[in-house]
Amino acid sequence: MKFEVLGKNGFNPTNAIKAYAQKRFEKVVSFFGPEVVDEIRVVCKVYKDHHKVEVNVFSGKTIVRAEVSDEDMYAAIDKANDKLVSQIRKHKDKLKNHLEKEGIKQAYSQEFDAEQLEKDILAAQLVKNKKIDLRPMTSEEAISAMELAGHDFYVFLDQDTKKTNVVYRRDDGDYAIIETQPI
């Protein structure tokens, strides 16, 4: 398993922070099983008034992600760990309950089932299917269209790359773009 702690915004994580993060995220690895987790990537960022920790756990085709902020870097790492553990427990409980309801007697393995997770999410939350016409535009035009529509995100066709992109408003008020690419 690969474990990586990176710094951004001019922050270089100390060996103490790296060791602390690795120790804290051992619990996440124990939920999956060490043979199942491919990589854990921790990105630490420092801003004027807070620290942000983004954690991605890669397990096969499944990615579990947490992003938290706090005034203290160590507290942000703790909160990110708690958030990941909560997400994994919730997913495991959901799968376990689903298996019990279906009358399946076999034991649940520790490996995440990405297809089952997708089915559970879609079954529980999909309430509307909407078709949209994509017109070529710049990211600035997409942001304007999103603001005019009053949405938190906007799907558009990038006029330069001719690929489908999504622009969205982040929690900090800035904007970000998700660029799609085939696998």
PDB file of C-alpha atoms in Angstrom:
ATOM      1  CA  MET A   1       0.000   0.000   0.000  1.00  0.00           C
ATOM      2  CA  LYS A   2       1.232   3.463  -0.894  1.00  0.00           C
ATOM      3  CA  PHE A   3       0.811   6.206   1.722  1.00  0.00           C
ATOM      4  CA  GLU A   4       1.513   9.772   0.652  1.00  0.00           C
ATOM      5  CA  VAL A   5       1.298  13.074   2.540  1.00  0.00           C
ATOM      6  CA  LEU A   6       1.604  16.149   0.329  1.00  0.00           C
ATOM      7  CA  GLY A   7       1.570  19.862   1.027  1.00  0.00           C
ATOM      8  CA  LYS A   8       0.041  22.636  -1.066  1.00  0.00           C
ATOM      9  CA  ASN A   9      -0.203  26.430  -0.896  1.00  0.00           C
ATOM     10  CA  GLY A  10       3.434  26.663   0.179  1.00  0.00           C
ATOM     11  CA  PHE A  11       3.047  24.148   3.007  1.00  0.00           C
ATOM     12  CA  ASN A  12       5.621  21.382   3.391  1.00  0.00           C
ATOM     13  CA  PRO A  13       4.418  18.696   5.851  1.00  0.00           C
ATOM     14  CA  THR A  14       6.887  17.873   8.602  1.00  0.00           C
ATOM     15  CA  ASN A  15       7.909  14.318   9.434  1.00  0.00           C
ATOM     16  CA  ALA A  16       5.804  14.614  12.606  1.00  0.00           C
ATOM     17  CA  ILE A  17       2.677  15.464  10.587  1.00  0.00           C
ATOM     18  CA  LYS A  18       3.393  12.632   8.139  1.00  0.00           C
ATOM     19  CA  ALA A  19       3.843  10.132  10.982  1.00  0.00           C
ATOM     20  CA  TYR A  20       0.709  11.402  12.747  1.00  0.00           C
ATOM     21  CA  ALA A  21      -1.386  11.119   9.578  1.00  0.00           C
ATOM     22  CA  GLN A  22      -0.113   7.616   8.853  1.00  0.00           C
ATOM     23  CA  LYS A  23      -0.921   6.478  12.400  1.00  0.00           C
ATOM     24  CA  ARG A  24      -4.398   8.047  12.324  1.00  0.00           C
ATOM     25  CA  PHE A  25      -5.375   6.498   8.987  1.00  0.00           C
ATOM     26  CA  GLU A  26      -4.368   2.974  10.080  1.00  0.00           C
ATOM     27  CA  LYS A  27      -7.965   2.566  11.298  1.00  0.00           C
ATOM     28  CA  VAL A  28      -9.253   3.271   7.787  1.00  0.00           C
ATOM     29  CA  VAL A  29      -6.916   0.596   6.424  1.00  0.00           C
ATOM     30  CA  SER A  30      -8.182  -1.868   9.048  1.00  0.00           C
ATOM     31  CA  PHE A  31     -11.762  -1.365   7.823  1.00  0.00           C
ATOM     32  CA  PHE A  32     -10.808  -2.329   4.279  1.00  0.00           C
ATOM     33  CA  GLY A  33      -8.014  -4.737   5.046  1.00  0.00           C
ATOM     34  CA  PRO A  34      -4.399  -3.882   4.171  1.00  0.00           C
ATOM     35  CA  GLU A  35      -4.450  -6.066   1.060  1.00  0.00           C
ATOM     36  CA  VAL A  36      -7.426  -4.149  -0.361  1.00  0.00           C
ATOM     37  CA  VAL A  37      -6.197  -0.546  -0.006  1.00  0.00           C
ATOM     38  CA  ASP A  38      -3.994   0.476  -2.929  1.00  0.00           C
ATOM     39  CA  GLU A  39      -3.157   4.007  -1.832  1.00  0.00           C
ATOM     40  CA  ILE A  40      -3.979   6.700   0.708  1.00  0.00           C
ATOM     41  CA  ARG A  41      -3.200  10.248  -0.393  1.00  0.00           C
ATOM     42  CA  VAL A  42      -3.352  13.060   2.169  1.00  0.00           C
ATOM     43  CA  VAL A  43      -3.089  16.658   0.946  1.00  0.00           C
ATOM     44  CA  CYS A  44      -2.490  19.326   3.598  1.00  0.00           C
ATOM     45  CA  LYS A  45      -3.148  22.971   2.765  1.00  0.00           C
ATOM     46  CA  VAL A  46      -2.577  26.075   4.842  1.00  0.00           C
ATOM     47  CA  TYR A  47      -4.671  29.228   4.502  1.00  0.00           C
ATOM     48  CA  LYS A  48      -4.606  32.466   6.504  1.00  0.00           C
ATOM     49  CA  ASP A  49      -7.338  31.454   8.925  1.00  0.00           C
ATOM     50  CA  HIS A  50      -7.502  27.652   8.677  1.00  0.00           C
ATOM     51  CA  HIS A  51      -5.872  24.418   7.619  1.00  0.00           C
ATOM     52  CA  LYS A  52      -7.486  22.003   5.179  1.00  0.00           C
ATOM     53  CA  VAL A  53      -6.892  18.266   4.845  1.00  0.00           C
ATOM     54  CA  GLU A  54      -8.091  16.297   1.820  1.00  0.00           C
ATOM     55  CA  VAL A  55      -7.835  12.499   1.987  1.00  0.00           C
ATOM     56  CA  ASN A  56      -8.413  10.038  -0.849  1.00  0.00           C
ATOM     57  CA  VAL A  57      -8.458   6.287  -0.182  1.00  0.00           C
ATOM     58  CA  PHE A  58      -8.062   4.232  -3.352  1.00  0.00           C
ATOM     59  CA  SER A  59      -9.299   0.638  -3.226  1.00  0.00           C
ATOM     60  CA  GLY A  60      -9.592  -0.951  -6.643  1.00  0.00           C
ATOM     61  CA  LYS A  61     -12.171   1.089  -8.545  1.00  0.00           C
ATOM     62  CA  THR A  62     -13.548   2.634  -5.358  1.00  0.00           C
ATOM     63  CA  ILE A  63     -12.416   5.994  -4.013  1.00  0.00           C
ATOM     64  CA  VAL A  64     -13.478   7.231  -0.586  1.00  0.00           C
ATOM     65  CA  ARG A  65     -12.825  10.925  -0.025  1.00  0.00           C
ATOM     66  CA  ALA A  66     -12.964  13.341   2.886  1.00  0.00           C
ATOM     67  CA  GLU A  67     -12.195  17.049   3.028  1.00  0.00           C
ATOM     68  CA  VAL A  68     -12.189  18.988   6.305  1.00  0.00           C
ATOM     69  CA  SER A  69     -10.936  22.306   7.658  1.00  0.00           C
ATOM     70  CA  ASP A  70      -9.821  23.349  11.117  1.00  0.00           C
ATOM     71  CA  GLU A  71      -7.650  25.975  12.779  1.00  0.00           C
ATOM     72  CA  ASP A  72      -5.168  23.213  13.712  1.00  0.00           C
ATOM     73  CA  MET A  73      -3.594  20.788  11.202  1.00  0.00           C
ATOM     74  CA  TYR A  74      -3.631  17.867  13.652  1.00  0.00           C
ATOM     75  CA  ALA A  75      -7.306  18.461  14.447  1.00  0.00           C
ATOM     76  CA  ALA A  76      -8.070  18.573  10.713  1.00  0.00           C
ATOM     77  CA  ILE A  77      -6.330  15.196  10.286  1.00  0.00           C
ATOM     78  CA  ASP A  78      -8.401  13.781  13.165  1.00  0.00           C
ATOM     79  CA  LYS A  79     -11.631  15.114  11.654  1.00  0.00           C
ATOM     80  CA  ALA A  80     -10.753  13.704   8.226  1.00  0.00           C
ATOM     81  CA  ASN A  81     -10.099  10.297   9.777  1.00  0.00           C
ATOM     82  CA  ASP A  82     -13.408  10.399  11.664  1.00  0.00           C
ATOM     83  CA  LYS A  83     -15.256  11.397   8.498  1.00  0.00           C
ATOM     84  CA  LEU A  84     -13.718   8.539   6.488  1.00  0.00           C
ATOM     85  CA  VAL A  85     -14.457   5.987   9.213  1.00  0.00           C
ATOM     86  CA  SER A  86     -18.053   7.223   9.375  1.00  0.00           C
ATOM     87  CA  GLN A  87     -18.485   6.971   5.595  1.00  0.00           C
ATOM     88  CA  ILE A  88     -17.051   3.447   5.501  1.00  0.00           C
ATOM     89  CA  ARG A  89     -19.169   2.268   8.455  1.00  0.00           C
ATOM     90  CA  LYS A  90     -22.292   3.709   6.848  1.00  0.00           C
ATOM     91  CA  HIS A  91     -21.513   1.958   3.570  1.00  0.00           C
ATOM     92  CA  LYS A  92     -20.768  -1.376   5.268  1.00  0.00           C
ATOM     93  CA  ASP A  93     -23.959  -1.156   7.353  1.00  0.00           C
ATOM     94  CA  LYS A  94     -25.977  -0.349   4.245  1.00  0.00           C
ATOM     95  CA  LEU A  95     -24.543  -3.346   2.407  1.00  0.00           C
ATOM     96  CA  LYS A  96     -24.987  -5.608   5.433  1.00  0.00           C
ATOM     97  CA  ASN A  97     -28.639  -4.556   5.846  1.00  0.00           C
ATOM     98  CA  HIS A  98     -29.203  -5.048   2.133  1.00  0.00           C
ATOM     99  CA  LEU A  99     -27.731  -8.549   2.282  1.00  0.00           C
ATOM    100  CA  GLU A 100     -29.854  -9.440   5.327  1.00  0.00           C
ATOM    101  CA  LYS A 101     -33.025  -8.126   3.692  1.00  0.00           C
ATOM    102  CA  GLU A 102     -32.333 -10.178   0.586  1.00  0.00           C
ATOM    103  CA  GLY A 103     -31.877 -13.291   2.706  1.00  0.00           C
ATOM    104  CA  ILE A 104     -28.306 -13.839   1.596  1.00  0.00           C
ATOM    105  CA  LYS A 105     -26.463 -15.871   4.227  1.00  0.00           C
ATOM    106  CA  GLN A 106     -22.901 -15.449   3.029  1.00  0.00           C
ATOM    107  CA  ALA A 107     -20.578 -13.242   5.075  1.00  0.00           C
ATOM    108  CA  TYR A 108     -19.718  -9.796   3.853  1.00  0.00           C
ATOM    109  CA  SER A 109     -16.119  -9.491   2.719  1.00  0.00           C
ATOM    110  CA  GLN A 110     -14.087  -6.427   3.637  1.00  0.00           C
ATOM    111  CA  GLU A 111     -13.602  -5.430   0.013  1.00  0.00           C
ATOM    112  CA  PHE A 112     -15.807  -2.595  -1.220  1.00  0.00           C
ATOM    113  CA  ASP A 113     -18.221  -3.522  -3.975  1.00  0.00           C
ATOM    114  CA  ALA A 114     -18.223  -0.443  -6.220  1.00  0.00           C
ATOM    115  CA  GLU A 115     -21.130  -1.668  -8.357  1.00  0.00           C
ATOM    116  CA  GLN A 116     -23.277  -2.337  -5.284  1.00  0.00           C
ATOM    117  CA  LEU A 117     -22.400   1.065  -3.842  1.00  0.00           C
ATOM    118  CA  GLU A 118     -23.459   2.721  -7.090  1.00  0.00           C
ATOM    119  CA  LYS A 119     -26.749   0.767  -7.107  1.00  0.00           C
ATOM    120  CA  ASP A 120     -27.436   1.679  -3.475  1.00  0.00           C
ATOM    121  CA  ILE A 121     -26.753   5.357  -4.071  1.00  0.00           C
ATOM    122  CA  LEU A 122     -28.857   5.499  -7.224  1.00  0.00           C
ATOM    123  CA  ALA A 123     -31.723   3.534  -5.659  1.00  0.00           C
ATOM    124  CA  ALA A 124     -31.775   5.731  -2.564  1.00  0.00           C
ATOM    125  CA  GLN A 125     -31.339   9.166  -4.080  1.00  0.00           C
ATOM    126  CA  LEU A 126     -32.195   9.306  -7.783  1.00  0.00           C
ATOM    127  CA  VAL A 127     -35.393  11.324  -7.983  1.00  0.00           C
ATOM    128  CA  LYS A 128     -35.097  12.984 -11.367  1.00  0.00           C
ATOM    129  CA  ASN A 129     -33.530  12.304 -14.741  1.00  0.00           C
ATOM    130  CA  LYS A 130     -32.871  15.402 -16.799  1.00  0.00           C
ATOM    131  CA  LYS A 131     -31.562  15.685 -20.340  1.00  0.00           C
ATOM    132  CA  ILE A 132     -29.615  18.788 -21.278  1.00  0.00           C
ATOM    133  CA  ASP A 133     -28.334  20.240 -24.506  1.00  0.00           C
ATOM    134  CA  LEU A 134     -24.614  20.941 -24.338  1.00  0.00           C
ATOM    135  CA  ARG A 135     -23.439  23.995 -26.184  1.00  0.00           C
ATOM    136  CA  PRO A 136     -19.787  24.885 -26.605  1.00  0.00           C
ATOM    137  CA  MET A 137     -18.628  27.641 -24.231  1.00  0.00           C
ATOM    138  CA  THR A 138     -15.698  28.844 -22.178  1.00  0.00           C
ATOM    139  CA  SER A 139     -15.446  28.185 -18.458  1.00  0.00           C
ATOM    140  CA  GLU A 140     -16.220  31.863 -17.781  1.00  0.00           C
ATOM    141  CA  GLU A 141     -19.421  31.613 -19.840  1.00  0.00           C
ATOM    142  CA  ALA A 142     -20.353  28.430 -17.959  1.00  0.00           C
ATOM    143  CA  ILE A 143     -19.891  30.189 -14.606  1.00  0.00           C
ATOM    144  CA  SER A 144     -22.131  33.038 -15.781  1.00  0.00           C
ATOM    145  CA  ALA A 145     -24.759  30.562 -17.008  1.00  0.00           C
ATOM    146  CA  MET A 146     -24.595  28.712 -13.667  1.00  0.00           C
ATOM    147  CA  GLU A 147     -25.067  31.945 -11.724  1.00  0.00           C
ATOM    148  CA  LEU A 148     -27.973  32.991 -13.959  1.00  0.00           C
ATOM    149  CA  ALA A 149     -29.636  29.603 -13.457  1.00  0.00           C
ATOM    150  CA  GLY A 150     -29.091  29.792  -9.692  1.00  0.00           C
ATOM    151  CA  HIS A 151     -27.445  26.357  -9.567  1.00  0.00           C
ATOM    152  CA  ASP A 152     -24.419  25.117  -7.634  1.00  0.00           C
ATOM    153  CA  PHE A 153     -23.015  23.380 -10.717  1.00  0.00           C
ATOM    154  CA  TYR A 154     -23.297  23.566 -14.493  1.00  0.00           C
ATOM    155  CA  VAL A 155     -22.551  20.979 -17.196  1.00  0.00           C
ATOM    156  CA  PHE A 156     -21.118  22.335 -20.445  1.00  0.00           C
ATOM    157  CA  LEU A 157     -19.121  21.430 -23.537  1.00  0.00           C
ATOM    158  CA  ASP A 158     -15.662  23.024 -23.457  1.00  0.00           C
ATOM    159  CA  GLN A 159     -15.270  24.943 -26.711  1.00  0.00           C
ATOM    160  CA  ASP A 160     -11.525  24.211 -26.936  1.00  0.00           C
ATOM    161  CA  THR A 161     -11.354  20.521 -25.963  1.00  0.00           C
ATOM    162  CA  LYS A 162     -14.883  19.531 -27.095  1.00  0.00           C
ATOM    163  CA  LYS A 163     -15.213  17.504 -23.870  1.00  0.00           C
ATOM    164  CA  THR A 164     -18.015  17.568 -21.323  1.00  0.00           C
ATOM    165  CA  ASN A 165     -17.015  19.540 -18.212  1.00  0.00           C
ATOM    166  CA  VAL A 166     -18.725  20.479 -14.965  1.00  0.00           C
ATOM    167  CA  VAL A 167     -18.144  23.790 -13.217  1.00  0.00           C
ATOM    168  CA  TYR A 168     -19.191  24.038  -9.559  1.00  0.00           C
ATOM    169  CA  ARG A 169     -19.080  26.421  -6.635  1.00  0.00           C
ATOM    170  CA  ARG A 170     -16.794  25.267  -3.832  1.00  0.00           C
ATOM    171  CA  ASP A 171     -17.494  25.648  -0.114  1.00  0.00           C
ATOM    172  CA  ASP A 172     -14.978  28.508   0.040  1.00  0.00           C
ATOM    173  CA  GLY A 173     -16.942  30.446  -2.623  1.00  0.00           C
ATOM    174  CA  ASP A 174     -14.462  29.872  -5.448  1.00  0.00           C
ATOM    175  CA  TYR A 175     -15.172  27.809  -8.556  1.00  0.00           C
ATOM    176  CA  ALA A 176     -13.723  24.522  -9.772  1.00  0.00           C
ATOM    177  CA  ILE A 177     -14.021  22.551 -12.993  1.00  0.00           C
ATOM    178  CA  ILE A 178     -14.254  18.806 -13.421  1.00  0.00           C
ATOM    179  CA  GLU A 179     -12.837  17.809 -16.788  1.00  0.00           C
ATOM    180  CA  THR A 180     -14.042  14.465 -18.124  1.00  0.00           C
ATOM    181  CA  GLN A 181     -11.991  11.928 -20.006  1.00  0.00           C
ATOM    182  CA  PRO A 182     -12.755   8.380 -21.109  1.00  0.00           C
ATOM    183  CA  ILE A 183     -11.162   5.503 -19.214  1.00  0.00           C
TER     184      ILE A 183
END
